[in-house]
Short mmCIF file of C-alpha atoms in Angstrom, two decimals:
data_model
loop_
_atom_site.label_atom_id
_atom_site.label_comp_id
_atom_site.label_asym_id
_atom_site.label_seq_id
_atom_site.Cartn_x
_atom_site.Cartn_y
_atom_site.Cartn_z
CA UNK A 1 -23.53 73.35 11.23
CA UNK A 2 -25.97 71.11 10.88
CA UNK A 3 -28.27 72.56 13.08
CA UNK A 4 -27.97 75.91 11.54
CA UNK A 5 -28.55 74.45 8.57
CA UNK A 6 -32.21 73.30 9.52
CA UNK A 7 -32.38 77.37 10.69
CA UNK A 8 -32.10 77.03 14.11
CA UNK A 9 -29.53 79.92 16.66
CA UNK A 10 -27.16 77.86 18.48
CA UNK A 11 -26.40 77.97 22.03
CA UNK A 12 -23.33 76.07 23.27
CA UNK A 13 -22.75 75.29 27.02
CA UNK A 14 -20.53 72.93 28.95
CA UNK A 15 -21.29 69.45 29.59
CA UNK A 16 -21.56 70.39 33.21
CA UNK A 17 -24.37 73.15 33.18
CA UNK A 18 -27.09 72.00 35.77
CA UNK A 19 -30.57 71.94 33.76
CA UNK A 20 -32.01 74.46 35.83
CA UNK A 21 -29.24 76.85 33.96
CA UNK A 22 -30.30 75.79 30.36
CA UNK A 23 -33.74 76.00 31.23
CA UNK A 24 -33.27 79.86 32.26
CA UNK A 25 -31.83 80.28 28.55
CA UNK A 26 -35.45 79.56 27.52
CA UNK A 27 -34.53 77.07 24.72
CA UNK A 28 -36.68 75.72 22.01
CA UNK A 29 -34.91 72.43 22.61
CA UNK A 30 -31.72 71.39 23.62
CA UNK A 31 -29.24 69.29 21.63
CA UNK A 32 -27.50 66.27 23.62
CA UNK A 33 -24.40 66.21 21.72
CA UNK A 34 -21.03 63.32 21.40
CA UNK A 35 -18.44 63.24 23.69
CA UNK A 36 -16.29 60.87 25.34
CA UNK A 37 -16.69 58.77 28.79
CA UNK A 38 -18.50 55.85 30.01
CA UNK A 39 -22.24 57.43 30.24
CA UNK A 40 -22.78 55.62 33.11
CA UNK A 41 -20.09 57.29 35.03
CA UNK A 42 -22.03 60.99 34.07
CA UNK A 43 -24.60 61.06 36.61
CA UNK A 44 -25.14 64.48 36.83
CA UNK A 45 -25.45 64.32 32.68
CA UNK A 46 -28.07 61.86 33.33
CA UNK A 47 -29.81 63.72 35.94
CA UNK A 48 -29.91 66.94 33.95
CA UNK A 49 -31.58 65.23 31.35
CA UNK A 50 -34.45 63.47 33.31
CA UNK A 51 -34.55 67.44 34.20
CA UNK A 52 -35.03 68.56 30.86
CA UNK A 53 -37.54 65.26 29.56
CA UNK A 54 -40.89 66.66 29.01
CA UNK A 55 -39.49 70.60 29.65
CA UNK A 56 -38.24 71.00 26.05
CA UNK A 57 -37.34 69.22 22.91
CA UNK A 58 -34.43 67.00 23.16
CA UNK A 59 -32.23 65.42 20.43
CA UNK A 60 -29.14 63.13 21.26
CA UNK A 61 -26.07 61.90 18.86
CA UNK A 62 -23.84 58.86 20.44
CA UNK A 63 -22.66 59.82 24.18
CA UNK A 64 -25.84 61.82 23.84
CA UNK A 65 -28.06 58.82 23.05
CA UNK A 66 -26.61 56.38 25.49
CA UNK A 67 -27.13 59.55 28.00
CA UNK A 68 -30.99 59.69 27.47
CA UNK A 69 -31.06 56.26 27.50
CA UNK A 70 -29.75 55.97 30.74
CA UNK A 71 -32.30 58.81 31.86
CA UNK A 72 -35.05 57.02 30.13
CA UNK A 73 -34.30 54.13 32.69
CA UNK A 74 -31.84 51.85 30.76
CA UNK A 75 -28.44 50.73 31.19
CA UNK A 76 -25.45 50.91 29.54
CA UNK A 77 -22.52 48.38 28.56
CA UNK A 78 -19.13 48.62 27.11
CA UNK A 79 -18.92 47.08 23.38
CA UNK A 80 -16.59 44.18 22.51
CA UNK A 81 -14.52 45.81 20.39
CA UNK A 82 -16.46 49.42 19.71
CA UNK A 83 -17.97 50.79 16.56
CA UNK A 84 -15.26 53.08 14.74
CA UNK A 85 -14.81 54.30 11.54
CA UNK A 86 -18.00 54.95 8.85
CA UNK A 87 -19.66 52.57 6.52
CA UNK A 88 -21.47 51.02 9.15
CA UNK A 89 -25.04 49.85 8.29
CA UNK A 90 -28.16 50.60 10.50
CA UNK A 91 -31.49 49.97 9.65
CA UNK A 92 -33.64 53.18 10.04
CA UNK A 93 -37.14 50.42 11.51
CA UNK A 94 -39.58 52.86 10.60
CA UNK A 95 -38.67 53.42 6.76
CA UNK A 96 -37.15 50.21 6.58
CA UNK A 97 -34.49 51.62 4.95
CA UNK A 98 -30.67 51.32 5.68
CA UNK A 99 -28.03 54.20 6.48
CA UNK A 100 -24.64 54.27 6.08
CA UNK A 101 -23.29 55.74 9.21
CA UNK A 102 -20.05 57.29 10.87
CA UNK A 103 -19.66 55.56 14.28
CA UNK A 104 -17.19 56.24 17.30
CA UNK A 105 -17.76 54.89 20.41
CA UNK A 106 -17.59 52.34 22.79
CA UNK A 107 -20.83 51.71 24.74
CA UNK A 108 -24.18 50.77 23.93
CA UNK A 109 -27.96 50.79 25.00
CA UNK A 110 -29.03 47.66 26.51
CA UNK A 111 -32.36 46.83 24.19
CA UNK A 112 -33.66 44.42 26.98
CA UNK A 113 -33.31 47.43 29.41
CA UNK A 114 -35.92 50.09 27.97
CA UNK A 115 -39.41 50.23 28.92
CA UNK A 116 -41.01 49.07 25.48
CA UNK A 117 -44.02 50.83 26.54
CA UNK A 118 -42.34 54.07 26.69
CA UNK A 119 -39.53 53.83 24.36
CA UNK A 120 -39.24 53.21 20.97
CA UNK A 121 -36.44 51.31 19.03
CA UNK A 122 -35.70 53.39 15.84
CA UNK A 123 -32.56 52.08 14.44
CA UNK A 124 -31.03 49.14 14.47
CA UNK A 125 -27.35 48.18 14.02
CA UNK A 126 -27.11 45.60 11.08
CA UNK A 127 -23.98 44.11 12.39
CA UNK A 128 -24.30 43.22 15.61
CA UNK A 129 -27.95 44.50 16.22
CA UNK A 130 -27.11 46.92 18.89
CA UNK A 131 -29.70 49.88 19.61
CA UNK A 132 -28.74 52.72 17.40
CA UNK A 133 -31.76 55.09 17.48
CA UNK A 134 -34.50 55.66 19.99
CA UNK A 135 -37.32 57.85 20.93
CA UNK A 136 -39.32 58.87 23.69
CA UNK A 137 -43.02 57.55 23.41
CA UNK A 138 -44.57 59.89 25.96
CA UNK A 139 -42.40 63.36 25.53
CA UNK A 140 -40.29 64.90 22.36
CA UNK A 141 -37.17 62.90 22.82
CA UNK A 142 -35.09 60.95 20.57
CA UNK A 143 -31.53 60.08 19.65
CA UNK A 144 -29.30 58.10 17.74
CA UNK A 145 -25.82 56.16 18.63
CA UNK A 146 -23.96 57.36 15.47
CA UNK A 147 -22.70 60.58 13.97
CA UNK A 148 -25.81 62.24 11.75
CA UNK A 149 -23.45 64.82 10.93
CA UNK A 150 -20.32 63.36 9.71
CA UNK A 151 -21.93 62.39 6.67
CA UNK A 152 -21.01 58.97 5.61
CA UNK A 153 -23.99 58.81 3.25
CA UNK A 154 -23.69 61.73 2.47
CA UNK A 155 -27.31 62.84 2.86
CA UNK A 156 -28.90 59.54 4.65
CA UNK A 157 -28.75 61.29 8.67
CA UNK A 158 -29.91 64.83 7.08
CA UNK A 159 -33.61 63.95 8.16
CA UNK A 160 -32.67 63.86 11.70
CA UNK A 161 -31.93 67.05 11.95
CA UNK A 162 -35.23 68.24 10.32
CA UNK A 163 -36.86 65.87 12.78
CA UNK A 164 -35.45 67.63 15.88
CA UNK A 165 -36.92 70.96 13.92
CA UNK A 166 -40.15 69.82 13.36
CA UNK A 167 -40.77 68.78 16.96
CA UNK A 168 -39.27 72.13 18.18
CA UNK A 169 -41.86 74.02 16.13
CA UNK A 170 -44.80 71.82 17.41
CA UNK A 171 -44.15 72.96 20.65
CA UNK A 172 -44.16 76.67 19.64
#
């Protein structure tokens, strides 16, 4: 909905399509959505989207954002005790403006793992300053670990959304 909402036709297909697959759909850009598993367990996810890096725009929400993380050369590690339930704050670092946010998961981005000199930390987790938004430096990619469209703000994530627009109609 939210997607649509921002204008865009939406394509759904399985977790498992190979990239060479989506890329014969000729998309504008391709949505790396939730989902659950240890993202480090989905190597074929992460291949697909090393696949995809550069070949169209790419926007990721939680298992999504761990999953171009991973393909942007990071690791992954299992939370403590998880971030569940909404009302969690994240600091968006380029407005310098907070977010409430809807979070479910269990893994995180390692910060220390990212190559600072082609990723970008976006968000930051104002609890236990975990990565919670990134982008690509060098290619249309970004992400976030929570839930843009669940709400919690109820408007705070809506720019996201646009975002992912915008960079689809650069590359038109």
């Amino acid at each position: 909905r939210s997607l649509r909402r921002q204008g865009m036709q939406v394509t759904v297909v399985p977790a498992q399509t190979s990239a060479a697959e989506v890329l014969a759909l000729k998309p504008d850009g391709v949505f790396l959505s939730n989902g659950p598993a240890d993202p480090a367990a989905l190597k074929y996810a992460v291949d697909n989207i090393r696949t995809l890096l550069g070949r169209a725009p790419l926007m990721g929400i939680c298992l999504g954002h761990q999953l171009l993380g991973l393909a942007l050369g990071g690791r992954t590690y299992r939370l403590k005790f998880g971030h569940h339930g909404c009302n969690h704050p994240v600091m968006n670092l380029q407005t310098r403006k907070v977010e409430v946010t809807s979070q479910n998961h269990n893994f995180a981005v390692d910060a220390e793992s990212l190559d600072k000199r082609t990723v970008e930390i976006t968000h930051m987790n104002l609890n236990d300053q975990t990565i919670e938004g990134l982008r690509c430096c060098d290619r249309p990619a970004f992400s976030v670990q929570y839930h843009p469209e669940a709400a919690p703000g109820p408007h705070d994530p809506y720019y996201l959304f646009a975002r992912f627009r915008d960079l689809i109609l650069k590359r038109a």
